[in-house]
Short mmCIF file of N, CA and C in Angstrom, two decimals:
data_model
loop_
_atom_site.label_atom_id
_atom_site.label_comp_id
_atom_site.label_asym_id
_atom_site.label_seq_id
_atom_site.Cartn_x
_atom_site.Cartn_y
_atom_site.Cartn_z
N MET A 16 -27.05 -7.61 -10.18
CA MET A 16 -26.04 -8.41 -10.19
C MET A 16 -24.85 -6.84 -10.20
N THR A 17 -23.91 -6.89 -10.47
CA THR A 17 -22.92 -6.04 -10.60
C THR A 17 -22.37 -5.85 -11.78
N ASN A 18 -22.87 -4.58 -12.45
CA ASN A 18 -21.45 -4.60 -13.98
C ASN A 18 -19.72 -4.83 -13.44
N PRO A 19 -19.57 -6.16 -13.87
CA PRO A 19 -18.39 -6.32 -14.34
C PRO A 19 -17.58 -5.22 -14.30
N GLY A 20 -17.48 -4.70 -15.51
CA GLY A 20 -16.37 -2.72 -16.20
C GLY A 20 -16.18 -2.43 -14.70
N ARG A 21 -17.57 -1.68 -13.95
CA ARG A 21 -18.13 -1.06 -13.05
C ARG A 21 -16.80 -1.80 -11.90
N GLN A 22 -16.67 -2.52 -11.63
CA GLN A 22 -16.12 -3.61 -10.79
C GLN A 22 -14.95 -3.68 -11.00
N ALA A 23 -14.77 -3.37 -11.76
CA ALA A 23 -12.87 -3.57 -12.14
C ALA A 23 -12.89 -2.55 -12.05
N GLN A 24 -13.21 -1.20 -11.84
CA GLN A 24 -12.36 0.03 -12.24
C GLN A 24 -12.23 0.39 -10.56
N ASN A 25 -13.84 0.18 -9.72
CA ASN A 25 -13.77 0.43 -8.37
C ASN A 25 -12.67 -0.39 -7.16
N ASP A 26 -12.10 -1.42 -8.21
CA ASP A 26 -11.75 -2.60 -7.05
C ASP A 26 -9.99 -1.78 -7.94
N ALA A 27 -9.62 -0.99 -8.63
CA ALA A 27 -8.35 -0.65 -9.28
C ALA A 27 -8.22 0.21 -8.39
N ALA A 28 -9.34 1.11 -8.12
CA ALA A 28 -9.04 2.30 -8.07
C ALA A 28 -8.91 2.51 -6.18
N GLU A 29 -9.61 1.25 -5.28
CA GLU A 29 -8.61 1.13 -4.23
C GLU A 29 -7.88 1.67 -3.23
N ARG A 30 -7.62 2.27 -2.71
CA ARG A 30 -7.05 2.35 -1.58
C ARG A 30 -5.40 1.21 -0.75
N VAL A 31 -4.19 1.19 -0.59
CA VAL A 31 -3.76 0.08 0.08
C VAL A 31 -2.83 0.50 1.20
N ILE A 32 -3.13 -0.19 1.76
CA ILE A 32 -1.68 0.40 2.91
C ILE A 32 -0.16 0.07 2.80
N CYS A 33 0.50 0.72 2.91
CA CYS A 33 1.63 0.08 2.17
C CYS A 33 2.55 0.30 3.74
N VAL A 34 3.13 -0.44 3.81
CA VAL A 34 3.78 -1.18 5.04
C VAL A 34 5.43 -0.86 5.14
N ASP A 35 6.32 -1.29 5.48
CA ASP A 35 8.03 -1.82 5.59
C ASP A 35 7.88 -3.77 5.68
N GLU A 36 9.40 -4.27 5.95
CA GLU A 36 8.56 -5.05 5.67
C GLU A 36 8.61 -5.85 7.21
N ALA A 37 8.54 -4.72 8.83
CA ALA A 37 7.47 -5.13 9.77
C ALA A 37 6.51 -4.95 9.89
N ASP A 38 5.74 -4.55 8.54
CA ASP A 38 4.34 -3.97 8.73
C ASP A 38 4.23 -3.33 9.25
N HIS A 39 4.82 -2.46 8.98
CA HIS A 39 4.96 -1.20 9.66
C HIS A 39 4.29 0.21 8.69
N ILE A 40 2.89 0.46 9.06
CA ILE A 40 2.54 1.72 7.67
C ILE A 40 3.54 2.56 7.80
N ILE A 41 4.12 2.76 6.04
CA ILE A 41 4.62 3.89 6.10
C ILE A 41 3.66 4.86 4.84
N GLY A 42 2.68 4.55 4.75
CA GLY A 42 1.73 5.09 3.83
C GLY A 42 1.55 4.83 2.76
N GLU A 43 -0.41 5.10 1.66
CA GLU A 43 -0.76 4.63 1.29
C GLU A 43 -0.63 4.23 -0.41
N ALA A 44 -1.35 3.99 -1.16
CA ALA A 44 -1.13 4.18 -2.07
C ALA A 44 -1.83 4.01 -2.91
N GLY A 45 -2.89 3.57 -4.41
CA GLY A 45 -3.78 3.51 -5.20
C GLY A 45 -3.40 2.42 -4.99
N LYS A 46 -4.89 1.12 -5.53
CA LYS A 46 -4.14 -0.64 -5.87
C LYS A 46 -3.68 -0.60 -7.00
N LEU A 47 -4.04 -0.58 -7.87
CA LEU A 47 -3.48 0.30 -9.28
C LEU A 47 -2.27 0.42 -9.21
N ASP A 48 -1.87 1.39 -8.58
CA ASP A 48 -0.61 2.05 -8.22
C ASP A 48 0.01 1.11 -8.64
N ALA A 49 -0.30 0.60 -6.99
CA ALA A 49 0.09 -0.05 -6.35
C ALA A 49 1.33 -1.67 -7.13
N HIS A 50 -0.62 -2.53 -7.41
CA HIS A 50 0.18 -3.06 -8.53
C HIS A 50 1.54 -2.76 -9.79
N GLU A 51 1.46 -1.36 -10.08
CA GLU A 51 2.22 -1.23 -11.08
C GLU A 51 3.17 -1.44 -10.98
N ARG A 52 3.74 -0.39 -9.33
CA ARG A 52 5.34 0.32 -8.79
C ARG A 52 5.18 -0.94 -8.42
N GLY A 53 4.89 -1.89 -7.57
CA GLY A 53 5.79 -3.27 -6.62
C GLY A 53 6.04 -2.77 -5.62
N LEU A 54 5.34 -1.69 -4.80
CA LEU A 54 4.49 -1.73 -3.97
C LEU A 54 4.58 -2.38 -2.80
N LEU A 55 5.40 -2.41 -1.40
CA LEU A 55 4.86 -2.82 -0.52
C LEU A 55 3.97 -3.36 -0.15
N HIS A 56 2.59 -3.86 0.05
CA HIS A 56 1.68 -3.09 1.48
C HIS A 56 0.52 -4.49 1.68
N ARG A 57 0.43 -4.54 2.92
CA ARG A 57 -0.91 -4.39 3.51
C ARG A 57 -1.34 -5.43 2.36
N ALA A 58 -2.08 -7.10 2.80
CA ALA A 58 -3.16 -7.57 2.37
C ALA A 58 -3.51 -8.81 3.40
N PHE A 59 -4.67 -9.99 2.63
CA PHE A 59 -5.00 -10.41 3.70
C PHE A 59 -5.54 -11.59 2.45
N SER A 60 -5.27 -12.82 3.04
CA SER A 60 -5.36 -14.19 2.55
C SER A 60 -6.19 -14.86 3.34
N VAL A 61 -8.05 -15.86 2.77
CA VAL A 61 -8.68 -16.25 3.24
C VAL A 61 -8.27 -17.63 3.22
N PHE A 62 -8.72 -18.94 4.24
CA PHE A 62 -9.15 -20.11 4.12
C PHE A 62 -9.50 -20.12 5.29
N LEU A 63 -10.26 -21.17 3.66
CA LEU A 63 -12.14 -21.60 4.66
C LEU A 63 -11.99 -23.04 4.22
N PHE A 64 -12.18 -23.89 5.44
CA PHE A 64 -12.33 -25.33 5.43
C PHE A 64 -13.72 -25.50 5.71
N ASP A 65 -14.17 -26.69 5.12
CA ASP A 65 -15.29 -27.57 5.85
C ASP A 65 -15.00 -28.45 6.69
N ASP A 66 -16.09 -29.62 7.32
CA ASP A 66 -16.00 -30.16 8.42
C ASP A 66 -14.89 -31.64 8.22
N GLN A 67 -14.56 -31.31 7.04
CA GLN A 67 -13.89 -32.77 6.71
C GLN A 67 -12.24 -32.30 5.99
N ASN A 68 -12.10 -30.69 6.59
CA ASN A 68 -10.84 -30.01 6.34
C ASN A 68 -10.36 -29.96 4.54
N ARG A 69 -11.98 -29.86 4.17
CA ARG A 69 -11.54 -29.78 2.95
C ARG A 69 -11.13 -27.50 2.44
N LEU A 70 -10.39 -27.16 2.04
CA LEU A 70 -10.45 -26.10 1.95
C LEU A 70 -11.02 -25.55 0.29
N LEU A 71 -11.80 -24.08 0.78
CA LEU A 71 -12.79 -23.87 -0.26
C LEU A 71 -11.84 -22.78 -1.22
N LEU A 72 -11.91 -23.05 -2.57
CA LEU A 72 -11.04 -22.30 -3.37
C LEU A 72 -12.11 -21.35 -4.74
N GLN A 73 -11.70 -20.72 -5.08
CA GLN A 73 -12.39 -20.10 -5.60
C GLN A 73 -11.48 -19.80 -7.38
N MET A 74 -11.92 -19.74 -8.22
CA MET A 74 -11.69 -19.25 -9.68
C MET A 74 -12.41 -17.71 -10.33
N ARG A 75 -11.30 -17.36 -10.42
CA ARG A 75 -11.24 -15.76 -10.34
C ARG A 75 -11.71 -15.49 -11.69
N ALA A 76 -12.97 -14.03 -11.28
CA ALA A 76 -13.65 -14.08 -12.20
C ALA A 76 -13.30 -13.74 -13.40
N LEU A 77 -13.46 -14.18 -14.50
CA LEU A 77 -12.04 -13.32 -16.14
C LEU A 77 -12.39 -11.95 -16.00
N THR A 78 -12.80 -11.25 -15.18
CA THR A 78 -13.64 -9.66 -15.54
C THR A 78 -12.73 -9.20 -14.70
N LYS A 79 -11.34 -9.56 -13.76
CA LYS A 79 -11.08 -9.70 -12.36
C LYS A 79 -9.76 -8.66 -13.61
N TYR A 80 -9.12 -7.57 -12.63
CA TYR A 80 -7.65 -6.76 -13.48
C TYR A 80 -6.70 -7.57 -13.73
N HIS A 81 -6.67 -8.49 -12.97
CA HIS A 81 -5.66 -9.79 -13.05
C HIS A 81 -5.61 -10.72 -12.41
N SER A 82 -4.94 -11.53 -13.00
CA SER A 82 -5.49 -13.38 -12.36
C SER A 82 -6.33 -13.48 -13.15
N GLY A 83 -7.19 -13.58 -13.68
CA GLY A 83 -8.89 -13.78 -13.75
C GLY A 83 -8.84 -15.15 -14.30
N GLY A 84 -9.85 -15.74 -14.12
CA GLY A 84 -9.87 -17.66 -14.34
C GLY A 84 -8.46 -18.36 -14.31
N LEU A 85 -7.90 -17.49 -13.06
CA LEU A 85 -6.81 -18.90 -12.17
C LEU A 85 -7.95 -19.32 -10.56
N TRP A 86 -7.63 -20.54 -10.30
CA TRP A 86 -7.76 -20.12 -9.06
C TRP A 86 -6.88 -19.81 -7.90
N ALA A 87 -7.45 -19.70 -6.45
CA ALA A 87 -6.82 -19.19 -5.83
C ALA A 87 -7.53 -19.60 -4.56
N ASN A 88 -7.50 -18.71 -3.25
CA ASN A 88 -7.41 -19.89 -2.12
C ASN A 88 -9.35 -18.84 -1.89
N SER A 89 -9.77 -19.54 -0.29
CA SER A 89 -11.25 -19.08 -0.51
C SER A 89 -11.38 -16.79 -0.81
N CYS A 90 -10.70 -16.60 -0.24
CA CYS A 90 -10.47 -14.69 -0.37
C CYS A 90 -9.63 -14.54 -0.52
N CYS A 91 -9.13 -13.03 -0.82
CA CYS A 91 -8.42 -12.38 -0.76
C CYS A 91 -8.51 -10.89 -0.81
N GLY A 92 -7.34 -10.07 -0.34
CA GLY A 92 -7.94 -8.48 -0.51
C GLY A 92 -6.90 -7.94 0.04
N HIS A 93 -7.23 -6.77 0.08
CA HIS A 93 -6.56 -5.05 1.19
C HIS A 93 -6.85 -4.36 2.03
N PRO A 94 -6.62 -4.28 3.13
CA PRO A 94 -7.62 -3.54 4.34
C PRO A 94 -7.13 -2.23 3.59
N ARG A 95 -8.41 -1.45 4.14
CA ARG A 95 -8.34 0.05 3.30
C ARG A 95 -7.45 1.19 4.48
N PRO A 96 -7.31 1.99 4.52
CA PRO A 96 -6.83 2.85 4.87
C PRO A 96 -7.42 2.77 7.15
N ASP A 97 -6.98 2.26 7.92
CA ASP A 97 -8.45 2.48 9.48
C ASP A 97 -9.16 1.84 9.49
N GLU A 98 -9.12 0.71 8.10
CA GLU A 98 -10.22 -0.37 8.48
C GLU A 98 -8.78 -1.58 9.16
N PRO A 99 -9.61 -2.47 10.18
CA PRO A 99 -9.00 -3.14 11.13
C PRO A 99 -8.98 -4.58 10.12
N ILE A 100 -7.36 -5.49 10.00
CA ILE A 100 -7.00 -6.62 8.92
C ILE A 100 -8.53 -7.23 9.11
N ILE A 101 -8.98 -8.27 10.18
CA ILE A 101 -9.83 -9.01 10.57
C ILE A 101 -10.98 -8.21 9.65
N GLN A 102 -11.65 -7.31 10.07
CA GLN A 102 -12.72 -6.88 9.55
C GLN A 102 -12.92 -6.75 7.94
N ALA A 103 -11.67 -5.86 7.67
CA ALA A 103 -11.30 -5.89 5.73
C ALA A 103 -11.62 -7.07 4.82
N ALA A 104 -10.52 -8.68 6.16
CA ALA A 104 -11.17 -10.09 6.05
C ALA A 104 -12.78 -10.52 6.08
N VAL A 105 -13.16 -9.90 6.13
CA VAL A 105 -14.65 -11.25 7.22
C VAL A 105 -15.81 -9.24 6.10
N ARG A 106 -14.90 -8.64 5.91
CA ARG A 106 -15.29 -7.48 4.56
C ARG A 106 -15.72 -8.49 3.77
N ARG A 107 -14.44 -8.46 3.01
CA ARG A 107 -14.69 -9.69 1.62
C ARG A 107 -14.92 -10.48 1.41
N THR A 108 -14.77 -11.68 2.48
CA THR A 108 -15.47 -12.78 2.13
C THR A 108 -17.15 -12.42 1.47
N ARG A 109 -17.74 -11.42 2.44
CA ARG A 109 -19.31 -11.31 1.89
C ARG A 109 -19.28 -10.97 1.35
N GLU A 110 -18.32 -9.76 0.45
CA GLU A 110 -18.14 -9.51 -0.80
C GLU A 110 -18.40 -10.18 -2.15
N GLU A 111 -17.26 -11.08 -2.23
CA GLU A 111 -17.25 -12.20 -2.85
C GLU A 111 -17.45 -13.32 -3.72
N LEU A 112 -17.31 -14.09 -1.70
CA LEU A 112 -18.55 -14.91 -2.17
C LEU A 112 -19.59 -15.07 -1.26
N GLY A 113 -20.28 -14.15 -0.73
CA GLY A 113 -22.03 -13.96 0.11
C GLY A 113 -22.20 -14.48 1.47
N LEU A 114 -21.30 -14.39 1.78
CA LEU A 114 -21.41 -15.53 3.71
C LEU A 114 -20.83 -14.71 4.37
N ALA A 115 -20.47 -15.08 5.70
CA ALA A 115 -20.52 -14.87 7.43
C ALA A 115 -19.56 -15.77 7.68
N ALA A 116 -18.09 -16.24 8.02
CA ALA A 116 -17.37 -16.62 8.59
C ALA A 116 -16.42 -15.58 9.84
N ASP A 117 -16.49 -16.77 10.53
CA ASP A 117 -15.21 -16.29 12.05
C ASP A 117 -14.50 -16.55 11.73
N LEU A 118 -13.41 -15.81 11.62
CA LEU A 118 -12.31 -15.63 10.81
C LEU A 118 -10.95 -15.18 12.11
N HIS A 119 -9.64 -15.90 12.19
CA HIS A 119 -8.99 -15.93 13.20
C HIS A 119 -7.60 -15.10 11.98
N GLU A 120 -6.04 -14.60 12.83
CA GLU A 120 -5.62 -14.65 12.13
C GLU A 120 -4.16 -16.16 12.58
N GLY A 121 -3.47 -16.88 11.63
CA GLY A 121 -2.56 -17.42 11.30
C GLY A 121 -1.05 -17.47 11.52
N PHE A 122 -0.87 -15.95 10.44
CA PHE A 122 0.20 -16.58 10.22
C PHE A 122 0.36 -15.16 9.07
N ARG A 123 1.69 -14.86 8.83
CA ARG A 123 1.77 -13.85 8.13
C ARG A 123 2.96 -14.52 6.99
N PHE A 124 2.67 -13.54 5.77
CA PHE A 124 3.33 -14.09 4.92
C PHE A 124 3.43 -13.26 3.79
N ARG A 125 5.44 -13.61 3.97
CA ARG A 125 5.74 -11.97 2.17
C ARG A 125 5.60 -12.59 1.04
N TYR A 126 5.76 -12.43 0.55
CA TYR A 126 5.75 -12.71 -0.97
C TYR A 126 6.02 -11.51 -2.18
N ARG A 127 6.61 -11.89 -3.43
CA ARG A 127 6.71 -11.13 -4.89
C ARG A 127 6.29 -11.89 -5.83
N ALA A 128 5.83 -11.18 -6.52
CA ALA A 128 4.95 -12.07 -7.73
C ALA A 128 4.94 -11.31 -8.74
N ASN A 129 5.31 -11.14 -10.35
CA ASN A 129 4.89 -11.21 -11.09
C ASN A 129 3.45 -11.82 -11.56
N LEU A 130 2.80 -10.71 -12.08
CA LEU A 130 1.51 -10.69 -12.37
C LEU A 130 1.37 -10.51 -13.78
N ASP A 131 0.62 -11.37 -14.53
CA ASP A 131 -0.31 -10.65 -15.61
C ASP A 131 -0.61 -9.54 -15.87
N ASN A 132 -0.22 -8.99 -17.28
CA ASN A 132 -0.50 -7.26 -17.81
C ASN A 132 1.05 -6.33 -17.12
N GLY A 133 1.99 -6.92 -16.82
CA GLY A 133 2.86 -6.00 -15.56
C GLY A 133 2.69 -5.91 -14.76
N LEU A 134 1.80 -6.27 -13.96
CA LEU A 134 1.32 -6.29 -12.66
C LEU A 134 2.50 -7.01 -11.43
N ILE A 135 2.92 -5.94 -10.38
CA ILE A 135 3.77 -6.80 -9.41
C ILE A 135 2.79 -7.01 -8.34
N GLU A 136 2.67 -7.68 -7.27
CA GLU A 136 2.10 -8.73 -6.23
C GLU A 136 3.36 -8.23 -5.55
N ASN A 137 3.44 -7.52 -4.35
CA ASN A 137 4.22 -7.16 -3.18
C ASN A 137 3.67 -7.08 -2.14
N GLU A 138 3.55 -8.21 -1.15
CA GLU A 138 2.30 -8.00 -0.49
C GLU A 138 2.90 -8.77 0.78
N LEU A 139 2.77 -8.16 2.33
CA LEU A 139 3.02 -8.79 3.46
C LEU A 139 1.09 -8.63 4.32
N VAL A 140 1.31 -10.62 3.59
CA VAL A 140 -0.25 -11.35 3.80
C VAL A 140 -0.74 -11.54 5.30
N HIS A 141 -1.81 -10.99 5.68
CA HIS A 141 -1.77 -11.61 6.84
C HIS A 141 -2.93 -12.62 6.62
N MET A 142 -2.04 -13.88 6.82
CA MET A 142 -3.07 -15.05 6.57
C MET A 142 -4.15 -15.67 7.77
N MET A 143 -5.35 -15.52 7.13
CA MET A 143 -6.81 -15.39 7.83
C MET A 143 -7.71 -16.91 7.48
N PHE A 144 -7.89 -17.93 9.22
CA PHE A 144 -8.18 -19.11 9.00
C PHE A 144 -9.82 -18.87 9.65
N GLY A 145 -10.81 -20.28 9.00
CA GLY A 145 -12.31 -20.11 9.90
C GLY A 145 -13.11 -21.71 8.62
N ARG A 146 -14.16 -21.88 9.41
CA ARG A 146 -14.23 -22.75 9.04
C ARG A 146 -15.49 -22.18 8.44
N PHE A 147 -16.35 -23.04 7.58
CA PHE A 147 -17.99 -22.64 6.96
C PHE A 147 -18.29 -24.00 6.19
N SER A 148 -19.57 -24.38 6.40
CA SER A 148 -20.29 -24.80 5.89
C SER A 148 -21.53 -24.57 5.38
N GLY A 149 -22.47 -24.67 4.52
CA GLY A 149 -23.22 -24.26 3.85
C GLY A 149 -23.28 -23.40 1.94
N ALA A 150 -23.81 -22.84 2.25
CA ALA A 150 -23.35 -22.61 0.78
C ALA A 150 -23.73 -20.67 0.68
N ALA A 151 -22.48 -21.17 -0.37
CA ALA A 151 -21.41 -19.74 -0.77
C ALA A 151 -22.55 -18.98 -2.41
N ALA A 152 -22.85 -17.35 -2.06
CA ALA A 152 -23.12 -16.74 -2.95
C ALA A 152 -22.72 -16.20 -3.52
N PRO A 153 -21.44 -16.75 -4.52
CA PRO A 153 -20.67 -15.58 -4.96
C PRO A 153 -20.69 -15.05 -5.76
N GLU A 154 -20.58 -13.47 -5.46
CA GLU A 154 -21.05 -12.28 -7.01
C GLU A 154 -20.14 -12.50 -8.37
N PRO A 155 -20.76 -12.77 -8.79
CA PRO A 155 -20.24 -13.20 -10.35
C PRO A 155 -19.14 -12.82 -11.36
N ALA A 156 -18.92 -10.80 -9.99
CA ALA A 156 -17.68 -10.08 -11.08
C ALA A 156 -16.15 -10.46 -9.94
N GLU A 157 -16.63 -11.04 -9.28
CA GLU A 157 -15.19 -11.17 -8.34
C GLU A 157 -15.10 -12.61 -8.20
N VAL A 158 -16.55 -14.18 -8.92
CA VAL A 158 -15.84 -15.42 -8.64
C VAL A 158 -16.08 -16.29 -10.11
N ALA A 159 -15.98 -16.66 -10.35
CA ALA A 159 -16.27 -17.68 -11.04
C ALA A 159 -16.91 -18.89 -11.32
N SER A 160 -16.35 -19.89 -10.11
CA SER A 160 -16.82 -20.97 -9.96
C SER A 160 -15.67 -21.40 -9.06
N LEU A 161 -16.49 -22.16 -7.74
CA LEU A 161 -15.54 -22.86 -6.40
C LEU A 161 -15.38 -24.44 -6.52
N ARG A 162 -15.08 -24.20 -5.47
CA ARG A 162 -14.73 -25.89 -5.35
C ARG A 162 -13.81 -26.01 -4.06
N TRP A 163 -13.85 -27.82 -3.32
CA TRP A 163 -13.36 -27.74 -2.94
C TRP A 163 -12.59 -29.07 -2.25
N MET A 164 -10.92 -28.59 -2.00
CA MET A 164 -10.47 -29.66 -2.00
C MET A 164 -9.50 -29.43 -0.90
N SER A 165 -8.45 -30.97 -0.19
CA SER A 165 -7.79 -30.90 0.70
C SER A 165 -5.90 -30.32 0.49
N LEU A 166 -5.94 -30.35 1.81
CA LEU A 166 -4.52 -29.33 0.85
C LEU A 166 -3.13 -30.81 0.58
N ASP A 167 -3.36 -31.60 0.69
CA ASP A 167 -2.59 -32.84 -0.08
C ASP A 167 -2.92 -32.69 -1.19
N ALA A 168 -3.79 -32.16 -1.78
CA ALA A 168 -4.25 -32.78 -2.66
C ALA A 168 -3.98 -31.42 -3.71
N LEU A 169 -4.63 -30.06 -2.92
CA LEU A 169 -3.94 -29.42 -3.74
C LEU A 169 -2.94 -29.24 -3.96
N ALA A 170 -1.61 -29.31 -2.71
CA ALA A 170 -0.07 -29.47 -3.32
C ALA A 170 0.33 -30.06 -4.95
N LYS A 171 -0.54 -31.26 -4.83
CA LYS A 171 -0.50 -31.82 -5.22
C LYS A 171 -0.63 -31.90 -7.14
N ASP A 172 -2.03 -31.05 -7.18
CA ASP A 172 -2.65 -30.38 -8.49
C ASP A 172 -1.48 -29.19 -8.71
N VAL A 173 -1.30 -28.22 -7.79
CA VAL A 173 -0.50 -27.33 -7.82
C VAL A 173 1.32 -27.75 -8.69
N ALA A 174 1.37 -28.69 -8.37
CA ALA A 174 2.77 -29.39 -7.70
C ALA A 174 2.80 -29.90 -10.11
N THR A 175 1.27 -30.30 -10.26
CA THR A 175 1.26 -30.74 -11.46
C THR A 175 0.65 -29.77 -12.38
N THR A 176 0.12 -29.53 -11.97
CA THR A 176 -0.62 -28.12 -13.03
C THR A 176 -0.77 -26.61 -12.42
N PRO A 177 0.65 -26.30 -12.04
CA PRO A 177 0.78 -25.38 -12.36
C PRO A 177 -0.07 -23.56 -12.14
N SER A 178 -0.23 -23.71 -13.84
CA SER A 178 -0.45 -22.84 -14.41
C SER A 178 -2.00 -22.06 -13.97
N ILE A 179 -2.88 -23.19 -13.59
CA ILE A 179 -3.87 -23.15 -13.35
C ILE A 179 -4.52 -22.42 -12.07
N TYR A 180 -3.59 -21.98 -11.83
CA TYR A 180 -3.55 -21.62 -9.84
C TYR A 180 -2.52 -19.72 -10.75
N ALA A 181 -3.63 -19.01 -8.80
CA ALA A 181 -2.81 -17.69 -8.97
C ALA A 181 -1.73 -17.87 -8.18
N PRO A 182 -0.24 -17.26 -9.13
CA PRO A 182 0.64 -17.01 -8.16
C PRO A 182 0.90 -16.78 -7.32
N TRP A 183 0.01 -16.57 -6.28
CA TRP A 183 0.08 -16.11 -4.44
C TRP A 183 -0.12 -17.57 -3.81
N LEU A 184 -1.10 -18.40 -4.32
CA LEU A 184 -1.66 -19.35 -4.51
C LEU A 184 -0.43 -20.91 -4.46
N ARG A 185 -0.02 -20.53 -5.19
CA ARG A 185 1.22 -21.70 -5.12
C ARG A 185 1.90 -21.53 -4.48
N LEU A 186 2.45 -19.98 -4.69
CA LEU A 186 3.34 -20.02 -3.62
C LEU A 186 3.36 -20.30 -1.87
N TYR A 187 2.71 -19.67 -1.41
CA TYR A 187 1.60 -20.03 0.01
C TYR A 187 1.68 -21.57 -0.24
N VAL A 188 1.32 -22.50 -1.35
CA VAL A 188 1.53 -24.11 -1.30
C VAL A 188 2.52 -24.64 -1.13
N GLU A 189 4.04 -24.08 -1.89
CA GLU A 189 5.52 -24.66 -2.56
C GLU A 189 6.12 -23.90 -1.13
N ASN A 190 5.58 -22.15 -0.49
CA ASN A 190 6.77 -22.62 0.96
C ASN A 190 5.78 -22.29 1.86
N GLY A 191 4.73 -22.50 1.92
CA GLY A 191 4.35 -22.39 3.06
C GLY A 191 3.25 -23.35 3.21
N LEU A 192 3.45 -24.68 3.40
CA LEU A 192 2.61 -25.35 3.18
C LEU A 192 1.67 -26.17 4.74
N GLU A 193 3.79 -26.20 5.16
CA GLU A 193 3.52 -26.27 7.14
C GLU A 193 3.22 -25.63 7.53
N ASP A 194 3.44 -24.44 7.21
CA ASP A 194 2.41 -23.30 7.57
C ASP A 194 0.56 -23.29 8.05
N LEU A 195 0.20 -23.75 6.59
CA LEU A 195 -0.96 -24.21 6.54
C LEU A 195 -1.85 -25.00 7.03
N SER A 196 -0.95 -26.47 7.55
CA SER A 196 -0.87 -27.59 7.94
C SER A 196 -0.97 -26.94 9.27
N SER A 197 -0.49 -26.34 10.22
CA SER A 197 -0.55 -26.19 10.93
C SER A 197 -1.26 -24.81 11.50
N ALA A 198 -1.88 -24.45 11.12
CA ALA A 198 -3.01 -23.38 10.63
C ALA A 198 -4.31 -23.99 11.01
N LEU A 199 -4.26 -24.85 9.89
CA LEU A 199 -5.96 -25.70 9.91
C LEU A 199 -5.61 -25.80 11.57
N ALA A 200 -4.43 -27.16 12.41
CA ALA A 200 -4.67 -27.99 12.97
C ALA A 200 -5.19 -27.54 14.40
N ALA A 201 -4.54 -26.17 14.43
CA ALA A 201 -5.18 -25.15 15.04
C ALA A 201 -6.50 -24.23 15.41
N LEU A 202 -7.23 -24.45 14.18
CA LEU A 202 -8.40 -24.46 13.91
C LEU A 202 -9.15 -25.85 13.91
N GLU A 203 -8.82 -26.69 13.99
CA GLU A 203 -9.62 -28.46 14.99
C GLU A 203 -9.19 -28.03 15.99
N ALA A 204 -8.45 -27.76 16.93
CA ALA A 204 -8.51 -27.66 17.74
C ALA A 204 -9.27 -26.70 18.85
N THR A 205 -9.64 -25.82 17.82
CA THR A 205 -10.70 -24.63 18.54
C THR A 205 -12.40 -25.28 18.51
#
């Protein structure tokens, strides 16, 4: 089992790729520094669906350096400098959920949100989609719990109880539900 304190330190110390609004690389920063200063950086969000088109949601571990205990999409993260985005998404899905998934990029989403502890998410997110069936083996330092939910049920729940969801997932649902639904439809067609 991973030491939660060490995991939080390692997580915060990683480097992220700073980008401009067109997703061109303009430099690097420490992940915690980027979140403290609100620097625009590249990220990804993974959306894994089962054969009933339900989305796998994760409750972030309470030990995460931000947004602990909140529900989020299947997996999120940042590519390391010189790491292809799809490779980073596959890596983090394996690290967080203990599973392998064939992922495909659907679209990009740009957002800025104030987080707990005075941190700022300012990200250009590559939205990744895939299918998963079977049992996950979540890393306890990353994930407190898992559940499946349809996009329609998620949209209703976000509208009625937004405080239990990570800010980025709320924004994806409130401002990008049509894009999420289209990406799911494209996934069904493959």
